[in-house]
Coordinates of C-alpha atoms in Angstrom, one line a residue:
Chain K
M113 CA 0.1 -0.1 -0.1
R114 CA 0.6 3.7 -1.2
P115 CA 0.2 5.6 1.9
I116 CA -0.4 9.4 1.4
L117 CA 0.7 12.2 3.3
L118 CA -0.9 14.8 4.6
S119 CA 1.4 17.9 5.8
G120 CA -0.5 20.6 6.3
H121 CA 0.8 20.9 9.9
E122 CA 3.5 23.2 10.9
R123 CA 3.8 20.7 14.5
S124 CA 3.3 17.3 16.0
L125 CA -0.5 15.9 15.5
T126 CA -2.7 15.5 18.4
Q127 CA -5.5 14.1 17.1
I128 CA -7.5 13.4 13.9
K129 CA -10.8 11.9 13.3
F130 CA -12.5 10.1 9.9
N131 CA -16.2 11.4 10.0
S132 CA -18.8 8.2 10.2
D133 CA -19.3 7.7 6.4
G134 CA -15.3 7.2 5.8
D135 CA -14.8 10.6 3.2
L136 CA -13.5 12.9 5.2
L137 CA -10.5 13.3 7.9
F138 CA -10.4 15.8 10.1
S139 CA -6.8 16.1 11.6
V140 CA -5.5 19.3 14.2
S141 CA -2.4 19.8 16.0
K142 CA -0.6 21.8 18.1
D143 CA -0.5 24.2 15.7
K144 CA -3.2 25.8 16.2
I145 CA -5.5 24.6 13.1
V146 CA -8.0 22.3 12.2
C147 CA -8.0 20.9 8.8
A148 CA -10.1 18.9 7.0
W149 CA -8.8 16.7 4.3
W150 CA -10.6 14.3 1.7
S151 CA -9.8 10.6 2.9
A152 CA -9.7 9.5 -0.7
N153 CA -6.7 11.4 -2.1
G154 CA -5.3 13.2 0.1
E155 CA -6.8 16.3 -0.7
R156 CA -7.6 19.0 1.4
L157 CA -11.1 20.8 2.1
G158 CA -10.5 23.7 4.0
T159 CA -9.5 24.7 7.6
Y160 CA -11.5 25.9 10.5
N161 CA -8.7 28.8 11.9
G162 CA -9.6 30.9 14.6
H163 CA -8.3 29.1 18.2
Q164 CA -5.8 30.7 20.0
G165 CA -3.8 27.8 20.9
A166 CA -3.0 24.3 20.3
V167 CA -5.3 21.8 19.2
W168 CA -5.8 19.0 21.7
T169 CA -8.9 17.0 20.1
V170 CA -11.0 17.4 17.5
D171 CA -15.0 15.6 16.9
V172 CA -16.8 15.6 14.5
S173 CA -21.1 15.1 15.2
P174 CA -22.5 11.8 13.3
N175 CA -23.7 14.0 10.3
T176 CA -21.6 15.8 9.3
T177 CA -22.6 19.0 9.8
L178 CA -21.3 19.9 13.5
L179 CA -17.4 19.9 14.1
A180 CA -15.9 20.2 17.9
T181 CA -12.4 20.5 18.4
G182 CA -10.5 22.0 22.1
S183 CA -8.2 23.5 23.0
A184 CA -5.0 24.8 25.0
D185 CA -6.3 28.4 25.0
N186 CA -9.4 27.1 27.2
T187 CA -12.0 26.9 24.5
V188 CA -14.2 24.8 22.7
R189 CA -15.1 25.5 19.5
L190 CA -18.0 23.8 17.0
W191 CA -17.6 24.8 13.1
N192 CA -19.9 24.4 10.5
V193 CA -17.7 21.4 8.9
K194 CA -19.4 22.7 5.0
S195 CA -18.1 26.5 5.1
G196 CA -15.5 26.6 7.8
E197 CA -16.9 29.4 10.3
C198 CA -16.8 29.2 13.8
V199 CA -20.6 29.0 14.9
K200 CA -19.9 28.2 19.2
V201 CA -17.1 29.3 21.7
W202 CA -17.8 27.9 25.1
D203 CA -15.4 29.1 27.6
F204 CA -13.7 26.7 29.9
P205 CA -11.1 28.2 33.2
T206 CA -8.4 25.6 31.6
A207 CA -8.0 23.9 28.4
V208 CA -10.0 20.8 26.8
K209 CA -7.8 17.9 26.5
R210 CA -10.9 15.4 24.7
V211 CA -14.5 15.7 23.3
Q212 CA -17.1 13.7 21.6
F213 CA -20.4 14.1 20.0
S214 CA -22.5 11.9 21.4
P215 CA -23.6 8.7 19.3
D216 CA -26.8 10.1 18.1
G217 CA -25.0 14.0 18.4
S218 CA -26.9 15.3 20.9
R219 CA -24.6 15.8 23.6
L220 CA -21.0 16.7 23.6
L221 CA -18.4 15.7 26.3
A222 CA -15.4 17.8 26.8
V223 CA -13.0 16.7 29.4
T224 CA -11.2 19.3 31.0
E225 CA -7.5 19.8 32.6
K226 CA -7.0 19.5 36.0
R227 CA -4.3 23.1 36.8
M228 CA -4.5 26.3 37.8
G229 CA -6.4 25.2 41.1
F230 CA -9.9 24.1 39.7
L231 CA -10.1 20.3 39.4
G232 CA -10.0 18.6 35.9
T233 CA -13.9 17.5 35.0
I234 CA -15.9 15.9 32.2
A235 CA -18.4 18.3 31.0
V236 CA -21.7 17.7 29.1
L237 CA -22.8 20.4 25.8
D238 CA -26.5 19.9 24.5
I239 CA -25.8 20.5 21.4
N240 CA -28.7 21.8 18.8
Y241 CA -29.0 20.9 14.8
G242 CA -31.3 24.0 14.2
E243 CA -31.2 26.3 11.5
N244 CA -28.9 28.3 12.6
F245 CA -25.9 26.4 14.4
N246 CA -25.4 29.8 16.3
D247 CA -28.3 28.8 18.6
Q248 CA -26.1 26.4 21.5
A249 CA -26.6 26.9 25.0
D250 CA -24.5 28.8 26.7
E251 CA -24.1 26.6 29.8
P252 CA -23.1 23.3 29.7
S253 CA -26.0 20.2 31.3
L254 CA -24.0 18.3 33.1
R255 CA -20.1 19.1 35.0
I256 CA -18.7 15.9 36.1
T257 CA -16.0 17.3 38.3
C258 CA -12.5 14.3 38.6
T259 CA -11.3 14.7 42.9
E260 CA -9.1 11.4 43.0
S261 CA -7.0 11.9 39.1
K262 CA -7.5 14.2 36.9
A263 CA -9.4 12.0 33.5
T264 CA -7.4 12.2 30.6
V265 CA -9.6 11.1 27.8
A266 CA -13.5 10.2 27.8
G267 CA -16.2 8.9 26.0
W268 CA -19.8 7.8 25.5
S269 CA -21.0 4.0 25.7
F270 CA -23.3 3.0 23.7
L271 CA -26.6 4.0 23.2
S272 CA -25.0 6.9 25.4
K273 CA -25.5 4.5 28.4
Y274 CA -22.0 5.8 30.3
I275 CA -19.6 8.0 30.0
I276 CA -16.1 6.2 30.0
A277 CA -13.1 8.2 30.9
G278 CA -9.5 7.1 31.4
H279 CA -7.8 8.9 34.3
E280 CA -4.1 9.7 35.0
D281 CA -3.2 7.3 37.5
G282 CA -4.4 4.9 35.3
S283 CA -8.0 3.9 35.9
V284 CA -11.0 3.6 34.2
S285 CA -14.0 4.9 35.0
Q286 CA -17.6 4.9 34.1
Y287 CA -19.9 7.4 34.7
D288 CA -23.8 8.1 34.9
P289 CA -24.6 10.7 32.0
K290 CA -27.5 11.3 34.4
T291 CA -27.0 11.9 36.8
G292 CA -23.1 12.2 36.9
D293 CA -22.7 9.4 39.5
Q294 CA -19.7 7.8 39.4
I295 CA -20.8 3.7 38.9
E296 CA -17.3 2.2 38.7
N297 CA -13.9 2.5 39.1
I298 CA -10.8 0.2 38.3
Q299 CA -7.4 -0.1 38.2
A300 CA -7.2 -1.0 34.8
H301 CA -3.5 0.0 33.5
E302 CA -0.8 0.2 36.0
F303 CA -1.3 2.7 39.0
D304 CA 0.5 6.2 37.7
H305 CA 0.6 5.5 34.2
Q306 CA -1.7 7.4 32.5
I307 CA -4.4 6.2 29.3
N308 CA -3.1 8.4 26.6
D309 CA -6.0 7.2 24.4
L310 CA -9.5 5.4 24.5
Q311 CA -11.4 4.6 21.2
F312 CA -14.1 2.8 21.3
S313 CA -15.0 -0.4 18.9
P314 CA -18.7 0.3 15.8
D315 CA -21.1 -0.6 17.8
R316 CA -19.2 0.9 21.4
T317 CA -19.9 -1.9 23.5
S318 CA -15.8 -2.1 24.0
F319 CA -13.4 0.6 24.1
I320 CA -9.6 0.2 24.3
T321 CA -7.4 1.8 25.9
A322 CA -3.9 3.3 25.7
S323 CA -1.2 4.3 28.3
K324 CA 2.5 5.0 28.8
D325 CA 2.8 1.2 31.1
K326 CA 3.5 -0.2 27.4
S327 CA -0.2 -2.4 27.4
A328 CA -3.9 -1.7 25.6
K329 CA -6.7 -3.2 26.6
L330 CA -9.5 -4.2 25.0
M331 CA -12.5 -3.5 27.8
S332 CA -15.6 -3.8 28.1
S333 CA -17.9 -0.5 28.3
R334 CA -21.4 -2.2 30.3
N335 CA -18.7 -3.4 33.5
L336 CA -15.1 -2.5 32.7
A337 CA -14.2 -5.9 32.7
I338 CA -11.0 -6.0 30.8
L339 CA -11.1 -8.7 27.7
K340 CA -7.9 -8.5 25.8
T341 CA -4.3 -6.8 27.1
Y342 CA -1.5 -6.3 24.3
T343 CA 1.1 -5.7 25.1
S344 CA 4.3 -3.6 23.5
D345 CA 8.2 -2.6 24.4
T346 CA 6.6 1.1 24.5
P347 CA 4.7 3.9 26.3
L348 CA 1.5 4.0 23.8
N349 CA 0.1 7.1 22.6
T350 CA -2.9 5.6 20.8
A351 CA -5.2 2.6 20.1
S352 CA -7.4 1.7 17.8
V353 CA -10.0 -1.4 16.9
T354 CA -10.4 -1.4 13.5
P355 CA -13.9 -2.8 12.2
K356 CA -13.9 -5.3 9.2
K357 CA -11.0 -7.6 10.2
E358 CA -10.8 -8.2 13.7
Y359 CA -7.0 -5.9 14.5
V360 CA -6.5 -3.5 16.1
I361 CA -4.2 -0.9 15.9
L362 CA -1.3 0.9 18.3
G363 CA 0.6 3.3 18.1
G364 CA 3.4 4.9 20.4
G365 CA 7.4 5.5 20.5
Q366 CA 9.8 7.3 22.5
A367 CA 8.5 9.9 24.5
A368 CA 9.0 12.9 22.4
M369 CA 11.6 14.3 25.3
D370 CA 13.9 11.0 24.5
V371 CA 13.4 11.4 20.5
T372 CA 16.8 13.2 19.9
T373 CA 18.9 10.4 21.5
T374 CA 17.2 7.6 19.9
S375 CA 17.7 6.0 16.5
A376 CA 14.8 5.6 14.3
R377 CA 14.9 2.3 14.1
Q378 CA 15.3 2.4 17.6
G379 CA 13.0 4.9 17.9
K380 CA 9.9 1.9 17.3
F381 CA 7.6 5.1 15.5
E382 CA 5.4 2.1 13.9
A383 CA 1.8 1.5 13.9
R384 CA 1.6 -2.0 15.3
F385 CA -1.0 -4.6 14.7
Y386 CA -2.2 -6.5 16.6
H387 CA -5.0 -9.5 16.4
K388 CA -8.3 -8.4 18.4
I389 CA -8.7 -11.9 19.7
F390 CA -5.5 -13.9 19.3
E391 CA -3.0 -10.3 21.3
D392 CA -0.8 -11.4 19.1
E393 CA 1.2 -8.8 17.4
I394 CA 0.5 -9.6 13.1
G395 CA 3.0 -6.8 11.6
R396 CA 4.1 -3.8 12.1
V397 CA 4.2 0.0 9.7
R398 CA 6.4 1.7 9.4
G399 CA 7.2 5.3 7.7
H400 CA 6.5 7.9 10.6
F401 CA 10.3 9.3 11.9
G402 CA 8.1 10.0 15.4
P403 CA 5.9 8.3 17.8
L404 CA 2.3 8.1 16.7
N405 CA 0.1 10.4 18.5
T406 CA -2.7 9.9 17.5
I407 CA -4.6 6.5 14.9
D408 CA -8.1 6.6 13.5
V409 CA -9.4 3.9 11.4
H410 CA -12.2 4.3 8.8
P411 CA -15.4 3.0 9.8
A412 CA -15.2 1.0 7.1
G413 CA -11.6 -0.7 7.8
T414 CA -10.4 0.1 4.3
A415 CA -7.7 2.2 5.7
Y416 CA -6.9 4.0 8.4
A417 CA -4.7 7.1 9.4
S418 CA -2.0 8.1 11.3
G419 CA -0.9 11.0 12.9
G420 CA 2.4 11.2 14.5
E421 CA 4.8 13.9 15.9
D422 CA 6.7 14.5 12.9
G423 CA 3.4 16.8 12.2
Y424 CA 2.7 14.6 9.2
V425 CA -0.7 12.5 8.8
R426 CA -0.5 9.7 7.2
V427 CA -3.0 7.9 5.4
H428 CA -3.3 4.1 4.0
H429 CA -5.7 2.3 2.7
F430 CA -5.0 -1.8 3.3
D431 CA -4.8 -3.7 0.4
K432 CA -5.5 -7.4 -0.5
S433 CA -3.2 -8.8 1.3
Y434 CA -4.6 -7.0 4.7
F435 CA -8.0 -8.4 3.9
D436 CA -6.4 -12.3 3.1
F437 CA -4.7 -12.1 6.3
M438 CA -6.6 -14.8 8.4
Y439 CA -6.1 -17.3 11.2
E440 CA -5.8 -21.5 10.6
V441 CA -8.6 -21.9 13.4
E442 CA -11.0 -19.2 11.5
R443 CA -10.0 -20.5 8.1
E444 CA -11.7 -24.0 9.1
Q445 CA -14.5 -21.6 11.2
M446 CA -15.3 -20.2 7.3
R447 CA -15.1 -23.7 5.4
K448 CA -17.6 -25.0 7.8
Chain J
M483 CA 6.1 43.2 -24.7
S484 CA 4.1 45.7 -26.7
K485 CA 2.9 44.2 -30.0
L486 CA 2.7 47.4 -31.3
G487 CA 1.0 47.3 -35.3
N488 CA 0.9 43.8 -35.1
R489 CA 3.7 42.8 -36.7
A490 CA 4.3 39.6 -37.2
D491 CA 8.1 39.8 -37.1
W492 CA 10.4 37.7 -35.5
A493 CA 12.0 39.9 -32.6
D494 CA 8.2 40.0 -31.2
D495 CA 8.3 36.8 -30.1
E496 CA 7.0 36.3 -26.5
E497 CA 9.2 34.3 -25.5
F498 CA 11.6 36.3 -26.5
D499 CA 10.6 39.4 -24.7
D500 CA 9.5 38.1 -21.7
P501 CA 11.8 35.2 -20.1
S502 CA 9.6 34.9 -17.0
A503 CA 7.0 33.5 -18.7
L504 CA 6.2 30.2 -18.9
P505 CA 5.6 27.6 -21.9
A506 CA 1.8 26.6 -21.6
Q507 CA 1.0 23.4 -20.5
Q508 CA 0.8 20.5 -23.5
V509 CA -1.4 17.8 -22.8
I510 CA -0.8 15.2 -25.2
A511 CA -2.8 12.0 -25.5
N512 CA -1.6 8.6 -26.0
K513 CA -2.4 5.5 -28.2
D514 CA -2.5 3.8 -25.6
G515 CA -5.0 6.1 -23.8
T516 CA -2.5 7.6 -22.0
K517 CA -2.4 11.2 -21.2
T518 CA 1.3 13.0 -21.1
V519 CA 1.3 16.2 -19.6
I520 CA 4.1 18.6 -20.1
S521 CA 4.0 21.4 -17.9
Y522 CA 6.6 24.2 -17.0
R523 CA 7.0 25.6 -13.2
F524 CA 9.7 27.4 -11.7
N525 CA 12.3 25.3 -8.8
D526 CA 13.0 26.9 -5.5
D527 CA 16.4 28.3 -7.5
N528 CA 14.4 29.7 -10.2
K529 CA 15.0 28.1 -12.6
K530 CA 12.7 27.0 -15.3
V531 CA 11.6 22.9 -14.6
K532 CA 9.8 21.1 -17.5
V533 CA 7.5 17.8 -15.5
T534 CA 6.2 15.5 -17.4
R535 CA 3.7 13.5 -16.1
R536 CA 2.1 10.3 -18.1
I537 CA -1.2 9.7 -16.6
K538 CA -3.6 6.8 -16.8
T539 CA -7.1 7.6 -16.0
T540 CA -9.5 4.8 -14.6
V541 CA -12.8 5.4 -14.0
V542 CA -13.9 3.4 -10.6
R543 CA -17.5 3.4 -9.9
E544 CA -18.7 3.7 -7.0
H545 CA -21.8 3.6 -4.9
V546 CA -22.0 6.0 -2.1
N547 CA -24.2 7.6 0.6
P548 CA -25.8 10.9 -1.2
S549 CA -24.6 12.8 1.8
V550 CA -20.8 12.1 0.3
A551 CA -22.2 12.7 -3.3
E552 CA -23.4 15.7 -2.2
R553 CA -20.3 16.2 0.0
R554 CA -17.6 16.0 -3.2
K555 CA -19.5 19.2 -4.9
W556 CA -18.4 21.3 -1.6
E557 CA -16.1 24.0 -2.0
K558 CA -13.2 24.7 -0.7
F559 CA -12.4 27.6 2.7
G560 CA -10.3 28.1 5.1
N561 CA -6.8 28.5 3.9
E562 CA -7.8 26.3 0.9
K563 CA -10.6 29.4 -0.1
G564 CA -10.2 29.4 -3.9
H565 CA -7.9 26.9 -4.5
A566 CA -8.4 24.3 -7.9
A567 CA -9.6 21.2 -6.8
G568 CA -7.4 18.2 -6.9
P569 CA -4.8 18.0 -4.5
S570 CA -2.2 20.3 -3.8
F571 CA 1.6 19.8 -4.1
D572 CA 2.4 21.4 -0.8
T573 CA 0.4 19.4 1.4
T574 CA -0.5 16.4 -0.3
S575 CA 2.2 13.7 -1.5
V576 CA 2.2 10.5 -2.3
G577 CA 5.1 7.8 -0.2
E578 CA 6.7 5.3 -0.2
N579 CA 5.4 1.3 -1.3
I580 CA 5.3 -0.5 2.0
V581 CA 4.3 -4.2 2.3
F582 CA 2.5 -5.0 4.5
R583 CA 1.2 -8.6 5.4
P584 CA -0.2 -9.3 8.6
S585 CA 1.6 -12.8 9.5
V586 CA 1.7 -14.6 13.1
N587 CA 5.6 -15.2 12.7
W588 CA 6.4 -11.8 11.2
K589 CA 9.1 -11.1 13.5
A590 CA 10.9 -14.1 12.0
Q591 CA 9.6 -12.9 9.5
A592 CA 11.0 -9.3 9.0
K593 CA 14.9 -10.9 10.9
E594 CA 15.6 -12.7 7.6
A595 CA 14.6 -9.7 5.2
E596 CA 16.7 -7.6 7.6
K597 CA 19.4 -9.9 7.3
D598 CA 19.6 -10.7 2.8
G599 CA 19.9 -6.8 2.7
G600 CA 22.5 -7.1 4.8
E601 CA 24.3 -9.5 3.3
K602 CA 24.4 -7.2 -0.3
G603 CA 25.5 -4.6 1.3
S604 CA 28.5 -5.4 3.2
M605 CA 32.3 -6.2 0.3
K606 CA 33.8 -8.9 3.4
D607 CA 30.4 -11.0 3.1
Q608 CA 30.0 -11.3 -0.7
L609 CA 34.4 -11.5 -0.9
K610 CA 34.0 -14.5 1.5
D611 CA 34.6 -17.0 -0.5
K612 CA 37.3 -15.1 -1.9
K613 CA 40.1 -16.8 -1.4
V614 CA 43.9 -14.6 -0.8
K615 CA 46.5 -15.7 -2.6
C616 CA 50.3 -14.9 -3.1
R617 CA 51.9 -13.7 -6.3
I618 CA 55.6 -15.0 -4.7
C619 CA 54.7 -18.5 -2.6
S620 CA 51.0 -18.5 -3.8
G621 CA 49.7 -19.0 -0.3
E622 CA 47.0 -17.5 1.3
H623 CA 48.1 -14.2 2.2
F624 CA 48.6 -11.1 0.1
T625 CA 51.6 -10.4 -1.9
A626 CA 53.1 -8.1 0.4
R627 CA 52.9 -9.7 3.5
C628 CA 54.7 -12.5 2.2
P629 CA 57.9 -14.2 4.2
F630 CA 59.9 -14.6 0.8
K631 CA 59.6 -11.1 -0.3
D632 CA 63.0 -9.6 0.2
T633 CA 64.2 -13.0 -1.4
M634 CA 62.0 -14.2 -3.7
A635 CA 60.7 -12.4 -6.7
P636 CA 57.0 -12.4 -8.0
V637 CA 56.0 -16.1 -9.8
E638 CA 55.8 -14.8 -13.4
E639 CA 54.2 -17.6 -14.4
G640 CA 54.4 -21.0 -13.5
T641 CA 57.1 -22.4 -15.4
A642 CA 59.2 -19.4 -15.4
G643 CA 58.9 -19.8 -11.0
A644 CA 59.9 -23.4 -10.5
G645 CA 62.5 -22.9 -12.8
A646 CA 64.3 -19.5 -11.3
A647 CA 63.9 -21.5 -8.1
D648 CA 65.8 -24.9 -9.3
V649 CA 68.3 -22.9 -11.3
E650 CA 68.7 -20.5 -7.9
E651 CA 69.2 -23.8 -5.6
D652 CA 72.3 -25.3 -8.5
K653 CA 74.3 -22.6 -9.0
G654 CA 73.4 -20.1 -5.9
G655 CA 75.9 -18.7 -3.3
L656 CA 78.9 -19.6 -3.5
G657 CA 78.2 -22.4 -6.1
A658 CA 78.2 -25.7 -4.0
S659 CA 79.8 -27.3 -7.2
G660 CA 82.1 -24.6 -9.0
S661 CA 85.3 -22.8 -7.9
S662 CA 84.9 -20.0 -8.4
Y663 CA 82.3 -17.3 -6.7
V664 CA 80.0 -16.2 -9.5
P665 CA 78.3 -12.9 -9.5
P666 CA 74.8 -13.6 -9.9
H667 CA 74.8 -11.1 -12.8
M668 CA 76.7 -13.8 -14.6
R669 CA 75.5 -16.8 -13.2
K670 CA 73.1 -19.4 -16.0
G671 CA 69.5 -18.0 -14.4
G672 CA 71.1 -14.9 -13.6
A673 CA 70.5 -12.7 -15.5
G674 CA 67.3 -14.1 -15.4
G675 CA 67.1 -13.1 -11.7
G676 CA 68.2 -9.9 -13.2
E677 CA 65.9 -9.3 -15.2
K678 CA 63.3 -10.1 -13.3
M679 CA 64.5 -7.6 -11.5
G680 CA 64.1 -5.3 -14.1
G681 CA 60.9 -7.2 -14.6
R682 CA 58.7 -7.1 -11.0
F683 CA 59.3 -3.2 -12.4
E684 CA 58.5 -3.3 -16.6
K685 CA 55.6 -5.4 -15.6
D686 CA 54.1 -2.9 -13.2
D687 CA 55.4 0.1 -15.6
L688 CA 52.8 -2.1 -18.4
A689 CA 50.3 -0.5 -16.3
T690 CA 51.5 2.9 -14.9
L691 CA 51.0 5.9 -16.8
R692 CA 53.2 9.2 -16.0
V693 CA 50.8 12.3 -15.6
T694 CA 52.8 16.0 -16.2
N695 CA 51.9 19.4 -16.5
V696 CA 50.0 18.9 -12.6
S697 CA 49.3 21.7 -10.9
E698 CA 51.3 22.5 -7.9
L699 CA 48.1 22.3 -5.3
A700 CA 48.0 18.6 -6.4
E701 CA 46.1 16.2 -4.3
E702 CA 47.5 12.4 -4.4
Q703 CA 43.5 11.7 -3.2
E704 CA 42.5 13.6 -5.7
L705 CA 44.3 12.3 -8.2
R706 CA 43.4 8.7 -6.9
D707 CA 39.7 10.2 -7.7
L708 CA 40.4 11.1 -11.0
F709 CA 41.9 8.6 -11.7
E710 CA 40.1 6.0 -10.0
R711 CA 37.1 6.2 -12.4
F712 CA 39.2 3.8 -14.6
G713 CA 39.9 1.0 -13.2
R714 CA 41.9 -0.8 -9.3
V715 CA 44.3 1.9 -9.2
T716 CA 46.9 0.4 -7.1
R717 CA 50.2 3.2 -6.8
V718 CA 49.4 6.5 -6.6
F719 CA 52.6 8.7 -6.0
L720 CA 52.8 12.3 -6.7
A721 CA 56.2 14.0 -6.7
R722 CA 56.5 16.3 -3.9
D723 CA 59.7 19.3 -2.7
R724 CA 60.9 18.2 0.3
E725 CA 61.5 21.9 1.5
T726 CA 58.3 22.6 0.5
Q727 CA 55.6 19.3 0.0
R728 CA 54.6 20.7 -2.8
A729 CA 53.8 19.4 -6.0
K730 CA 56.8 18.9 -8.3
G731 CA 53.7 19.0 -11.4
F732 CA 54.4 15.1 -12.4
A733 CA 53.0 11.5 -10.2
F734 CA 52.8 8.5 -11.4
I735 CA 49.4 6.6 -12.1
S736 CA 49.5 2.9 -11.4
Y737 CA 46.5 0.5 -12.7
A738 CA 46.4 -3.6 -12.0
D739 CA 45.0 -3.5 -15.3
R740 CA 46.7 -2.6 -18.6
G741 CA 43.8 -2.2 -20.3
D742 CA 42.5 0.2 -18.0
A743 CA 45.3 2.0 -17.9
A744 CA 45.0 2.6 -22.2
L745 CA 42.1 3.7 -21.3
A746 CA 43.0 6.1 -18.9
C747 CA 45.5 7.3 -21.3
E748 CA 43.8 8.0 -23.7
K749 CA 40.8 9.8 -21.8
V750 CA 42.7 11.7 -19.8
D751 CA 45.2 13.2 -21.6
G752 CA 44.2 16.8 -22.4
F753 CA 42.1 16.9 -19.9
G754 CA 42.0 20.4 -18.1
Y755 CA 42.4 19.6 -13.9
R756 CA 43.5 23.2 -11.4
H757 CA 43.8 25.3 -14.3
L758 CA 46.4 23.5 -16.3
I759 CA 45.6 20.7 -19.1
L760 CA 47.1 17.3 -18.1
R761 CA 49.9 14.9 -20.3
V762 CA 49.3 11.4 -19.6
E763 CA 51.7 8.8 -21.3
F764 CA 53.0 5.6 -20.8
A765 CA 56.0 5.4 -18.4
K766 CA 59.0 5.0 -19.6
R767 CA 61.1 2.6 -18.8
S768 CA 63.7 3.6 -15.7
T769 CA 67.0 2.1 -17.2

């Protein structure tokens, strides 16, 4: 496969996201610009300009009309995907590290940083898709305060039934999005190893966490049971579950501060593919010359994109060998 | 620039008038259904560059969601506002092909592939099976390391070497059988021996070039680089002034093969090097 290199950013990527149809790819980086790309050919559709600081996170509504971004300038901005206009700005006391639309797109959660005397929170904002996108509620409908350890990542489970958050201390917790109560908290990863990414499977019944403790875990959304563990030899920044084939993709690499003292070969700047069920590593894709910060998989499972510390987004459209690979037991199952 | 009077004069040709103008893009349809697009642009050094691209167009029909089809019509916005359709060179490029074959034992395969790649590169591995053969004693060492280096000349051919050794044993030294001392050059094989001493040089001389009119500032390495492109150079000698260490103006280049030497002689003779024109000829025997 021939990757498409997208070089629209001048600084390291922080998050990339396909829309629900997979024809658009959104990327955000520390250089304040949000880019929209056509995933098929890598053409840039446009940029969303207005943030005053590093942009940490992006998410697109399920119907691809609104785009939400969270930034180090303490704002969450809502954009009109088609025109590139900013339709709403929500101010927060601290930087916003993660935003995510609920599966039906009616709500947006925003994870805010713990800093300057403010505790880390998860705010839930109601989104209105009326005639006028500017018509949005000013105040969050719910605020969950993380008193013990701040949340670094969060997302919505199936049917928006739970909010699931990964914490700085390596634990994963489950909240009720109606009341904001914590239902469960599990120390999924080693203590004090931050969870860097949390992505759901397509049906949102399970999710994968990537942690600094060099492992990724597949967990059940319902009861936070650890279903599978994928161990690697490098701190992980991101993990994603692939639809269509039963794989997971992990990305990581040396911490940014150690990069200059290690060669690209040792740096482990590769996307690692694991079999989701058998937990075996089945291959790697190299190409980045910095750690991988973010990975997202095309909703149809035909492509994946990775964003690195090197400022590049690489879009890979899988070729036949990817889809053909099967374990012997899978093949036998097919024959029956 | 001016087109006054509509003169059909060659001097009015726009290309001459405006050197900064780029020729128009040309599109040629080829027989096999491909297109050749010739376009011109300025590169970073402000030089005109001709870009020739062969484009094969394949139409792929795809059924998509109506909303996806609708989105394809969207105008560009933000920093891309007003840009033409299609990926632009400064944001989008295509990377090298990556072979990705998922496999259970990919680690072993990757290691193997790495080993294969490594072997090709190293000269040492390539010459692993080659044996070193001494030209003097045919032993397994370099000629320069031969223990008989000082006492024996290189073996010219199998017979000559053996003969010489025999003769020397017979008539060697103070002569075991003879009554009086025979100087080496008067001995039966001695003449040969003497010749062989010469022969040793002669053999080299056959592939040695004398280069004259060499610049004072010349360096041996430069000469080696210059001459090595014609074949393996075994020796470079650049005569230098003992006091000033500057080149005296001539040099000797020895090749491993006479054919290479002849080629170099032909090519480099008259070659301009450091503002002087080199003169190259086969070195004469220093008799």
